[in-house]
XYZ file of C-alpha atoms in Angstrom:
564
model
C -29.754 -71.094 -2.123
C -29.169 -71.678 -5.963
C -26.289 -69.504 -7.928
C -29.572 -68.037 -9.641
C -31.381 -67.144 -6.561
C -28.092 -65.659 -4.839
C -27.643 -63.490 -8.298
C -31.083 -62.355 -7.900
C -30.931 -61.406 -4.399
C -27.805 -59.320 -4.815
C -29.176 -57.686 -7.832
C -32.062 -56.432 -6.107
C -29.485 -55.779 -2.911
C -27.744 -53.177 -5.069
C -30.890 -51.980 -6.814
C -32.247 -51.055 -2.945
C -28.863 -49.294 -2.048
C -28.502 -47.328 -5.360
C -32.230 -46.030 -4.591
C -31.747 -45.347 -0.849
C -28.421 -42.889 -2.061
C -30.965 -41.451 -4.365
C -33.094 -41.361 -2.133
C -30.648 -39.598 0.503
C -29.389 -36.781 -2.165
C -32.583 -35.767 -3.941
C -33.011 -32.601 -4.179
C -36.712 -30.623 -3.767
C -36.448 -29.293 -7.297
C -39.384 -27.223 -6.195
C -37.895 -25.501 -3.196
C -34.887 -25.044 -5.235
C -37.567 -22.666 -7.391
C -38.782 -21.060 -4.459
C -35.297 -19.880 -3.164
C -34.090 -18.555 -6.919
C -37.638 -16.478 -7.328
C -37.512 -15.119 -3.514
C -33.565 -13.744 -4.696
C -35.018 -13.231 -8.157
C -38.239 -12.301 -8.266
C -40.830 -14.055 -10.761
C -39.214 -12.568 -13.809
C -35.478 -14.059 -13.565
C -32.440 -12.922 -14.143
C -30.238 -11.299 -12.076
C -28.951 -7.647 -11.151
C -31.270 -5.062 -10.363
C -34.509 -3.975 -11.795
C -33.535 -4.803 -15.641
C -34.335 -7.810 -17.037
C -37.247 -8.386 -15.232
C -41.216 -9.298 -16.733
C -42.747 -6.212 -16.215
C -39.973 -4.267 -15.159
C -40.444 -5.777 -11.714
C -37.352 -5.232 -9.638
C -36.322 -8.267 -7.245
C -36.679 -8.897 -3.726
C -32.944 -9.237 -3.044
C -31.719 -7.409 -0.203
C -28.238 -8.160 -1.343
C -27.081 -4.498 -2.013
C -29.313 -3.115 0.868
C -26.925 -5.139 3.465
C -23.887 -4.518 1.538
C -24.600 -0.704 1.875
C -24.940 -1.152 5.125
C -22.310 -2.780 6.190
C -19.795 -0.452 3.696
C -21.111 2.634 3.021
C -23.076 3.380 6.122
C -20.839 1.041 9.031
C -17.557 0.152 7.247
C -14.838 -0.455 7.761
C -15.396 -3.212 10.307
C -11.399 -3.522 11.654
C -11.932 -5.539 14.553
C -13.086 -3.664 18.139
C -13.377 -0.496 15.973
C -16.212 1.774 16.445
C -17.194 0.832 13.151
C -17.133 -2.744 13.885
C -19.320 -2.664 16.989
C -21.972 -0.372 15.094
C -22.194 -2.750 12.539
C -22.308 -5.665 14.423
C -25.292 -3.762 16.520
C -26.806 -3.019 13.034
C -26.809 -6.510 12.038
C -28.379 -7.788 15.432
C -31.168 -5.431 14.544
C -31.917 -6.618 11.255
C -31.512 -10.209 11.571
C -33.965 -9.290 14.661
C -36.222 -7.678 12.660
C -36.498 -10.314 10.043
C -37.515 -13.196 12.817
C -34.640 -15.085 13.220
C -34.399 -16.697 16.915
C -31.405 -16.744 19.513
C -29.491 -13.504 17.952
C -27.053 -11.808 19.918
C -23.513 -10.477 20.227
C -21.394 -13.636 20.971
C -18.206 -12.784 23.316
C -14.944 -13.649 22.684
C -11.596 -12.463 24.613
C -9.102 -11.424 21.980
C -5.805 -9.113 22.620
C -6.987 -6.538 20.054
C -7.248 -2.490 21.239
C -9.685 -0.732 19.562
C -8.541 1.925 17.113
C -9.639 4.294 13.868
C -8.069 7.157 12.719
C -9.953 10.213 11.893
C -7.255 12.417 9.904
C -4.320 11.788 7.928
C -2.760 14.705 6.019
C 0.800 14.162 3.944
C 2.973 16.106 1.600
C 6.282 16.917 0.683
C 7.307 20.649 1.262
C 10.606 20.723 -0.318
C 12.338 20.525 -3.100
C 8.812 21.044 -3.965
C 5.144 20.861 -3.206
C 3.195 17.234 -3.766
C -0.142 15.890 -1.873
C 0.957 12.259 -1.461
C -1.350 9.392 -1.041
C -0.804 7.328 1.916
C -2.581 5.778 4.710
C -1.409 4.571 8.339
C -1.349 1.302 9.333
C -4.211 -0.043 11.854
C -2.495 0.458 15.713
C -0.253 2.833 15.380
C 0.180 6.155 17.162
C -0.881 10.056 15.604
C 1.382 12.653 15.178
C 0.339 14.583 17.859
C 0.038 17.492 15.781
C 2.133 18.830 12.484
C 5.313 17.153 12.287
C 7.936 17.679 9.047
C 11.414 16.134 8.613
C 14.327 15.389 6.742
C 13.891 12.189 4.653
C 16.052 9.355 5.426
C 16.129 5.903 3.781
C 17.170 3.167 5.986
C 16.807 -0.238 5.072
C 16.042 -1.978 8.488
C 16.230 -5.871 7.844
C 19.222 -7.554 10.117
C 20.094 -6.553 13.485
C 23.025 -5.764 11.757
C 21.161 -2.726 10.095
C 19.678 -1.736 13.573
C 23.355 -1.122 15.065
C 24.123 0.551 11.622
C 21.800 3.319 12.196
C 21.565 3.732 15.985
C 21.651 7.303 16.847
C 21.357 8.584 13.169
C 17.441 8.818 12.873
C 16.332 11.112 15.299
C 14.041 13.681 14.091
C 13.841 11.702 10.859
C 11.257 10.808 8.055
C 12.424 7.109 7.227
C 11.853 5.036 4.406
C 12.047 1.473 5.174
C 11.532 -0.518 2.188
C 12.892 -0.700 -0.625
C 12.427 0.593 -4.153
C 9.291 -0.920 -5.510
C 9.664 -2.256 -9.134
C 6.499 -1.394 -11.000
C 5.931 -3.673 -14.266
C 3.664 -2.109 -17.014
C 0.375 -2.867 -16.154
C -0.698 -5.159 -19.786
C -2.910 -7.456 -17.928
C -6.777 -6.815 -17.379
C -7.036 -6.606 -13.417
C -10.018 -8.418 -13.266
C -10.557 -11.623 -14.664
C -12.885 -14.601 -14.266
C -12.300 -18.473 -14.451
C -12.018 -19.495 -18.282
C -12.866 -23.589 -18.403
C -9.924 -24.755 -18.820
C -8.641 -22.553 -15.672
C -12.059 -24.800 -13.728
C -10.818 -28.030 -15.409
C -7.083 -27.153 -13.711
C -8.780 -26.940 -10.364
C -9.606 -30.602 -10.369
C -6.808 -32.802 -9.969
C -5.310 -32.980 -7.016
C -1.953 -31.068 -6.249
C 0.439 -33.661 -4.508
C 2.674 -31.112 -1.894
C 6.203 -30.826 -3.739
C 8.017 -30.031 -0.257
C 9.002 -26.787 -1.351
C 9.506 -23.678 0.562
C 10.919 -23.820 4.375
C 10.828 -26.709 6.338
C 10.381 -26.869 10.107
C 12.969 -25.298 12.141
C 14.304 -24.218 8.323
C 15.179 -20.889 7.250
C 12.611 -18.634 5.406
C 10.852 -15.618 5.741
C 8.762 -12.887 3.089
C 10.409 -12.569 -0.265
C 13.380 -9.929 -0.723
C 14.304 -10.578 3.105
C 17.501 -11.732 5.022
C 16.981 -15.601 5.860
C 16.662 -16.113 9.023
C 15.488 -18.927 11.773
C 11.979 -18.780 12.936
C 13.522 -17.388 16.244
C 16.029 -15.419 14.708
C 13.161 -13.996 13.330
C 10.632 -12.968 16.145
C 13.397 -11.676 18.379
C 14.531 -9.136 15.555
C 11.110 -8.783 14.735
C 10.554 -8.026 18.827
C 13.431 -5.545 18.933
C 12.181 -3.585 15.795
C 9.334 -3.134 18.365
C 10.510 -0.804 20.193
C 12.966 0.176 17.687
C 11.528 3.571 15.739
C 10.277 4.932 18.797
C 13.567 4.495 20.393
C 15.334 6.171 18.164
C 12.870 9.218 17.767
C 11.736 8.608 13.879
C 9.089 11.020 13.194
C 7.198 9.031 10.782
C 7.809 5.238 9.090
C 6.829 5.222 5.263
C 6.765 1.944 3.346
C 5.096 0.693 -0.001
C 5.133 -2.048 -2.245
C 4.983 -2.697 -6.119
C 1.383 -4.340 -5.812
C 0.100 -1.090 -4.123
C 0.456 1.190 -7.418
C -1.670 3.407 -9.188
C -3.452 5.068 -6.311
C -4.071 2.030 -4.784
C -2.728 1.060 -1.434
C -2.972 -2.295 0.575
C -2.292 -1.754 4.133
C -2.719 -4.093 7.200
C -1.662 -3.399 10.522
C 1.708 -2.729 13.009
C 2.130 -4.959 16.089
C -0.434 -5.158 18.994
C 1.197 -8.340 20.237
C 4.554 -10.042 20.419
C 4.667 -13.605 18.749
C 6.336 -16.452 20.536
C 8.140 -19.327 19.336
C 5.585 -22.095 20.494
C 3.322 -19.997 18.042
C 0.758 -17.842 21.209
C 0.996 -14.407 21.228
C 1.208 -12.038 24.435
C -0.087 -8.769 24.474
C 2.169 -5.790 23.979
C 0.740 -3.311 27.036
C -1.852 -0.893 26.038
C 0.344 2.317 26.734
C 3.096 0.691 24.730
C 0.843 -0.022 21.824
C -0.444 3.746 21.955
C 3.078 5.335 21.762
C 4.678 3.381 18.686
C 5.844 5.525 15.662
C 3.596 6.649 13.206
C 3.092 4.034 10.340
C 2.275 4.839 7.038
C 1.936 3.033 3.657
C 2.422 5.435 0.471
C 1.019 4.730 -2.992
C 4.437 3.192 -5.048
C 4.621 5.757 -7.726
C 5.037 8.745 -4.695
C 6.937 6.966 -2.362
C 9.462 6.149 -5.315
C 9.866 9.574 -6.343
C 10.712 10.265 -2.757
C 13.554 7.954 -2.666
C 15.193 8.499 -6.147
C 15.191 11.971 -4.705
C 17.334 10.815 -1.521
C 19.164 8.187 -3.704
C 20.323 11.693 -5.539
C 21.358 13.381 -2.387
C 18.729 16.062 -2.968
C 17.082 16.924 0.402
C 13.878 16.129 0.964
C 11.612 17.246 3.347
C 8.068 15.918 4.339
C 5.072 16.933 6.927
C 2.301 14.910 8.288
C -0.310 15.385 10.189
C -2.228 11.971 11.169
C -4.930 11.620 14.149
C -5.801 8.611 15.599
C -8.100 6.771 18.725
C -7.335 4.167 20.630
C -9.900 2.378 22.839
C -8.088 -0.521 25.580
C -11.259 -2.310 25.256
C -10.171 -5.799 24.177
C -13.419 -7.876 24.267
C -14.906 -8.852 20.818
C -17.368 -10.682 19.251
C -19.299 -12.845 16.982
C -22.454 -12.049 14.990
C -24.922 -15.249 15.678
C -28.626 -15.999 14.779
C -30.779 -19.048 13.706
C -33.844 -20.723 12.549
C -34.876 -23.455 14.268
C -35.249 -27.118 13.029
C -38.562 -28.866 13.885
C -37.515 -32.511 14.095
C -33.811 -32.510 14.716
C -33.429 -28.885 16.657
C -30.105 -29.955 18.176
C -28.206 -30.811 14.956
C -26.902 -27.343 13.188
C -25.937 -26.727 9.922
C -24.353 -23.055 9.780
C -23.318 -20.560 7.465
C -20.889 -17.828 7.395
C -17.942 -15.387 6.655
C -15.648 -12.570 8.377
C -17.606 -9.876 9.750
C -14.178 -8.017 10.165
C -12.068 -5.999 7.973
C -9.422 -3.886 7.320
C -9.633 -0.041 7.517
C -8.401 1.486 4.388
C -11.765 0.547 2.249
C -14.819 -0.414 3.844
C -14.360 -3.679 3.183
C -16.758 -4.534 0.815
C -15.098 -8.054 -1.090
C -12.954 -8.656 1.984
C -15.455 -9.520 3.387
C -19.121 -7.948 3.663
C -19.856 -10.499 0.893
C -19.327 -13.135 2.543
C -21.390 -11.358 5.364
C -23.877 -10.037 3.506
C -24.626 -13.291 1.572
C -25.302 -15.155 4.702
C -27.352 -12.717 6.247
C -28.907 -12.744 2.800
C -29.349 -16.778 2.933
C -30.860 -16.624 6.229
C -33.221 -13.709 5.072
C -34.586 -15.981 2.107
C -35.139 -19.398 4.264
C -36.778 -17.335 7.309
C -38.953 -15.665 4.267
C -40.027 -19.242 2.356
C -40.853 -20.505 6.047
C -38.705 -23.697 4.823
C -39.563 -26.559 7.255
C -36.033 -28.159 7.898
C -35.550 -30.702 10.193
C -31.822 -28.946 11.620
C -31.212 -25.794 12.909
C -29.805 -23.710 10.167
C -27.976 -20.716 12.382
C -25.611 -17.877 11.218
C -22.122 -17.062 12.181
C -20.123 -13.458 11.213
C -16.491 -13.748 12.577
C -14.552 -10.985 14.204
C -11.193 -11.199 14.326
C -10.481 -13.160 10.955
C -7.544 -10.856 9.944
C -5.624 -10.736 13.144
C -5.640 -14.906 12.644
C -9.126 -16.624 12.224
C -9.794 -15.488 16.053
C -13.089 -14.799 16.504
C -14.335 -18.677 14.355
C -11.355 -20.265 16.477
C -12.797 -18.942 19.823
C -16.315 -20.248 18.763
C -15.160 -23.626 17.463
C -13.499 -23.983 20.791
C -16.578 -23.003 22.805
C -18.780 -24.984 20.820
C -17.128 -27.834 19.221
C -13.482 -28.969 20.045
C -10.295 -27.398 21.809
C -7.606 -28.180 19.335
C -5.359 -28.199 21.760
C -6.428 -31.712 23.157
C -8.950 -32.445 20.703
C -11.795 -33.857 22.733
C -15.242 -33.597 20.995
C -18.063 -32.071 22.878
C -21.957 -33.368 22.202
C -22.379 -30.113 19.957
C -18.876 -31.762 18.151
C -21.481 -34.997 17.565
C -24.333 -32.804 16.395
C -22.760 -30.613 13.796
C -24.009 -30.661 10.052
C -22.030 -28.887 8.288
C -20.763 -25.160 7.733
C -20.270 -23.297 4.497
C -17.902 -20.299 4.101
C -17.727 -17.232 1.488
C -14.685 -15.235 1.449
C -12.949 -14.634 -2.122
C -14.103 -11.638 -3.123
C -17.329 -10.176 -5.369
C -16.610 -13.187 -8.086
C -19.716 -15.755 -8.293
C -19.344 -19.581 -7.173
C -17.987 -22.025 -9.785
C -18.031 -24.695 -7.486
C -16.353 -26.109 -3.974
C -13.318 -27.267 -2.238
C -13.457 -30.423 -0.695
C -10.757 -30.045 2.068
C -9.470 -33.394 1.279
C -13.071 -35.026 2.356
C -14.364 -36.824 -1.002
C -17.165 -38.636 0.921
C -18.803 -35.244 -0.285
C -18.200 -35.385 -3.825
C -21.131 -37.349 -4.996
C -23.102 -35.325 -2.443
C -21.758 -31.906 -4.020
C -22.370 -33.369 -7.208
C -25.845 -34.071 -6.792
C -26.445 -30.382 -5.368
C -25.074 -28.729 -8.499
C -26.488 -30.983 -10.397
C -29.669 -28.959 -9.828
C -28.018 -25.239 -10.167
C -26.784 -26.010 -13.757
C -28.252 -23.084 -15.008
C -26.625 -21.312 -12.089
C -23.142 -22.609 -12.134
C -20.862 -25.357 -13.333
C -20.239 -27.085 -10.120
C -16.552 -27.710 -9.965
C -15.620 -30.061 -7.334
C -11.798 -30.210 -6.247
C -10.335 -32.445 -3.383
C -7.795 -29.398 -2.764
C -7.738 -27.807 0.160
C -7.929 -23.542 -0.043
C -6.627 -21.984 2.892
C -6.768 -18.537 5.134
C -10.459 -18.278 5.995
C -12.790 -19.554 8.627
C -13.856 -22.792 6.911
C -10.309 -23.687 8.312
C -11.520 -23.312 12.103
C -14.409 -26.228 11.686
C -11.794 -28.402 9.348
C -9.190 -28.414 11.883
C -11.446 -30.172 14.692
C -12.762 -32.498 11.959
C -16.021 -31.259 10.970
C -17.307 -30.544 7.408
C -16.218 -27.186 6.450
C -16.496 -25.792 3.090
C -14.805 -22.541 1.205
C -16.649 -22.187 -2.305
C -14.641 -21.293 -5.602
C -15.596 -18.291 -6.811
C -14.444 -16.218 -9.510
C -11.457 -13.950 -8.653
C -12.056 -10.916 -10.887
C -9.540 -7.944 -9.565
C -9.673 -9.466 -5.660
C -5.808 -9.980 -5.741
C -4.961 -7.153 -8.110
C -6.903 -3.886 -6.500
C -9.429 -4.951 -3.657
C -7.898 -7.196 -1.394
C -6.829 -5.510 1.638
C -6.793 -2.105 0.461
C -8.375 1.065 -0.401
C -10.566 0.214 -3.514
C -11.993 -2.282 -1.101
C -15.199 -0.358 -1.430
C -18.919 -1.286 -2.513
C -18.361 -0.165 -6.139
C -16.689 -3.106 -6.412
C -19.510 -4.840 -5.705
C -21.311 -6.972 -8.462
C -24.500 -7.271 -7.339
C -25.792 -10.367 -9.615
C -22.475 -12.270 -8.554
C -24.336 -12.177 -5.041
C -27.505 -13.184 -5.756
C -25.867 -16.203 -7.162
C -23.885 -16.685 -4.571
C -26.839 -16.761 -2.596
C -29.188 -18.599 -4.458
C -26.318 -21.457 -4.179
C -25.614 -20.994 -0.138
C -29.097 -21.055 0.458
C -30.017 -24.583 -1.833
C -26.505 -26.126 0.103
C -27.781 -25.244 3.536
C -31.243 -26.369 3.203
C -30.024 -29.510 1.913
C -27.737 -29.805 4.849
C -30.923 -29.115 6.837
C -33.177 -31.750 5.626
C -30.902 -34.416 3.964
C -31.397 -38.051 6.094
C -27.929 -37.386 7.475
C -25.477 -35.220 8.790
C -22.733 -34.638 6.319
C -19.704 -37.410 6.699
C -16.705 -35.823 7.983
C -13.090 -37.132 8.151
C -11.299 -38.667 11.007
C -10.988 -36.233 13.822
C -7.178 -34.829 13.268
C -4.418 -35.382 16.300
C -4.273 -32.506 18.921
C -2.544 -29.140 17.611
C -0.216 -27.115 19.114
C -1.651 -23.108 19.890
C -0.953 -21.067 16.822
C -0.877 -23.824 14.373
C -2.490 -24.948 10.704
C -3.734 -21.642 9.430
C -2.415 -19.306 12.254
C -1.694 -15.929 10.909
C -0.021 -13.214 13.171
C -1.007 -9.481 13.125
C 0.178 -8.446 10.528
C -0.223 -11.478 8.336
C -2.155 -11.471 5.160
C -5.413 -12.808 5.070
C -9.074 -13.330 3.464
């Protein structure tokens, strides 16, 4: 073959190959059109009935759902009454719109049920004040009125437990600290400027900061201790409070000021050095000491009080239900492929929250916009070749439970890491869990096979977003459960107006929070990606299936750990 001939050839070579990756990432311009008018509606633009030609108002069913799911079934903590109404809510509707296969998935988690259903709390002397406060998730009533002398004790070492043995009985104790409160000059909700997107990009080389295996470390503000130094103080404080015959434990924090309180939960299970947990028994878990979190501005009043040595006295009066039922589940439903029915492409988000709001950005969005996504591509009667199926999480908050119990089922133990065939048939699953802010683009998790795939999908949702594509990896969230047994799972960047500052975890976590055109982006975009996924000539690449894990590991949280 001449020099000329050979040139030829692998010109034409490379012209084939850049056509079939065309080929392999167009994207049906015209079904993208379909999917923004059937959020939409024919007159554009987004958020409710202004706007539109004719004063048309949209077909979203954005708002509908997230009423639903706050208002009318929140909050969703996980077992709650409120979770398993909502969860039978959304079988219903996802019924009702046609989707195939939905039910209740099972999981077995350690988790009681619980809610309480009256919290009262003042202080009675030196004078009268209401005081904002709510108790954490799993821990005991009152049994009635109590009131008692307030008593700070600052519980952090063992040291501090011998310290105050046998002086707290009867007591009203304030455990933490005195909250700081900085002057509030900053907006509280913000959005992505440019150059904030542009910072996203490059990728973050790990510095080795912060504790190291077998190190010492622990929260901010706290004694250092050993990882086992740790959980056995952390295991004696237990029992602790009760032992002693506290009343009531208050607590509060600088970032709950204002009114606004972010509470999580007291212990339902002991944690264990080789990272499992083991169940604290039920009766145990229903005796504990009343916990409650008090806005910062009253609980520091209380304290400069005792700091003064002027007596303070408190009552409460806090109900609450326990249920020993443990068993919890996942929200699933589908839509069928027609040529490759066996290959899924899924999306998702927490079903769960926690019970101080109703848990509106944390996280019925991410909810609500799958349900949403599925709603539009059942509606279009989209032909795509995969199964495109739906999967709300319980259990996210106590540590990514309820996606880690399906992911095992399903996919992969990551214990030992062996594939099943539904492993070899997976697509790809997209995730939604920062908050109300729309997408700006998506994290990569380290896989950049998807980058010119990504970029090829946004390419088409210009008008929509700006696409950013980082190779970072974003943490906390269920996209975490399909990543850690090597399959494609994606968290999107969204914008994170006042999800750190007021929402996240607390009491303003409520559907007035809610944008609702932030949403129909959202899922205008999770829609496009998972029909894409559906029909594209492949599944998505993945990475190299990651080495066994150890229980508890890579995006464990505990309890009480802070989550998405």
């Amino acid at each position: 073959m001449s020099r000329k001939t050979l040139t030829i050839t692998i010109f034409f070579l490379l012209c084939a190959l850049l056509m079939f990756a065309q080929q392999a990432e167009r994207v049906d311009l015209n079904v993208v059109h379909k999917i923004k008018t059937a959020e939409l509606g024919s007159g554009g633009g987004f958020g409710g009935g202004g706007g539109f030609g004719g004063g048309n108002r949209p077909p979203s069913k954005v708002m509908d759902i997230m009423y639903n799911l706050t208002d009318r079934y929140g909050p969703r903590l996980t077992n709650s009454p409120q979770f398993r109404a909502a969860g039978d809510w959304a079988v219903g509707q996802l019924k009702e719109w046609g989707l195939s296969n939905v039910h209740l998935e099972k999981w077995s988690s350690n988790i009681p049920g619980w809610q309480y259903t009256s919290f009262y709390g003042s202080m009675v002397e030196p004078t009268y004040q209401a005081l904002i406060g709510i108790p954490m998730a799993w821990t005991a009533g009152t049994n009635g009125p109590v009131s008692g002398e307030v008593m700070i004790a600052h519980l952090q070492t063992p040291a501090d437990l011998d310290k105050f043995h046998g002086k707290l009985k009867g007591k009203i104790v304030l455990t933490s600290s005195l909250p700081e409160l900085p002057f509030p000059d900053k907006p509280l909700a913000t959005r992505y400027t440019e150059q904030e997107l542009l910072d996203l990009v490059p990728e973050i080389l790990p510095t080795g900061a912060g504790g190291g295996r077998g190190g010492r470390g622990g929260p901010p503000g706290q004694p250092q201790m050993t990882p086992e130094e740790r959980m056995a103080f952390q295991n004696r404080m237990r029992t602790y409070l009760k032992d002693e015959g506290v009343l009531v434990s208050l607590s509060a924090s600088a970032r709950g000021e204002s009114g606004t309180l972010f509470v999580q939960g007291a212990s339902y299970s002991i944690r264990n050095p080789d990272g499992t947990q083991t169940p604290i028994p039920f009766d145990q878990v229903k005796a504990n000491t009343p916990q409650v979190v008090l806005t910062a501005e009253h609980y520091n009043r209380i304290y400069r009080l005792v700091e003064h040595q002027v007596p303070v006295k408190l009552t409460f009066d806090i109900k609450t239900q326990f249920d020993p039922n443990t068993e919890s589940f996942n929200v699933v439903g589908e839509i069928p492929g027609t040529t490759k029915p066996n290959e899924v492409v899924m999306v998702g988000g927490h079903f769960d929250s926690w019970h101080s709001g109703t848990g509106a950005t944390d996280n019925a969005v991410g909810s609500t916009v799958a349900m949403e996504v599925m709603r539009i591509l059942k509606t279009l009667n989209l032909k795509m070749d995969r199964t495109v199926r739906l999967g709300l999480w319980g259990g996210e908050e106590e540590g990514l439970l309820g996606s880690r119990a399906y992911v095992k089922e399903h996919f992969a133990d990551p214990a030992v890491m062996k594939p099943t065939p539904e492993h070899d048939n997976f697509a790809g699953y997209f995730n939604i869990d920062n908050g109300t802010g729309r997408i700006r683009g998506v994290y990569l998790q380290g896989n950049e096979m998807m980058r010119p795939i990504f970029e090829s999908w946004f390419a088409a949702l210009k008008d929509l977003t700006p696409g950013v594509i980082t190779v970072r990896n974003t943490g906390g969230t269920d996209h975490q459960s399909y990543d850690g047994v090597g399959l494609p799972g994606f968290q999107f960047i969204q914008d994170p107006m006042d999800y750190n500052t007021r929402t996240h975890h607390s009491n303003m976590d409520t559907y007035d929070r809610i944008q609702q055109a932030d949403l129909e982006q959202m899922a205008i975009i999770e829609a496009v990606f998972a029909y894409n996924a559906a029909t594209r000539p492949e599944k998505l690449p993945r990475k190299d299936l990651p080495p066994p894990q150890r229980q508890g590991g890579r995006g464990g949280r505990g309890a009480t750990d802070s989550g998405n």
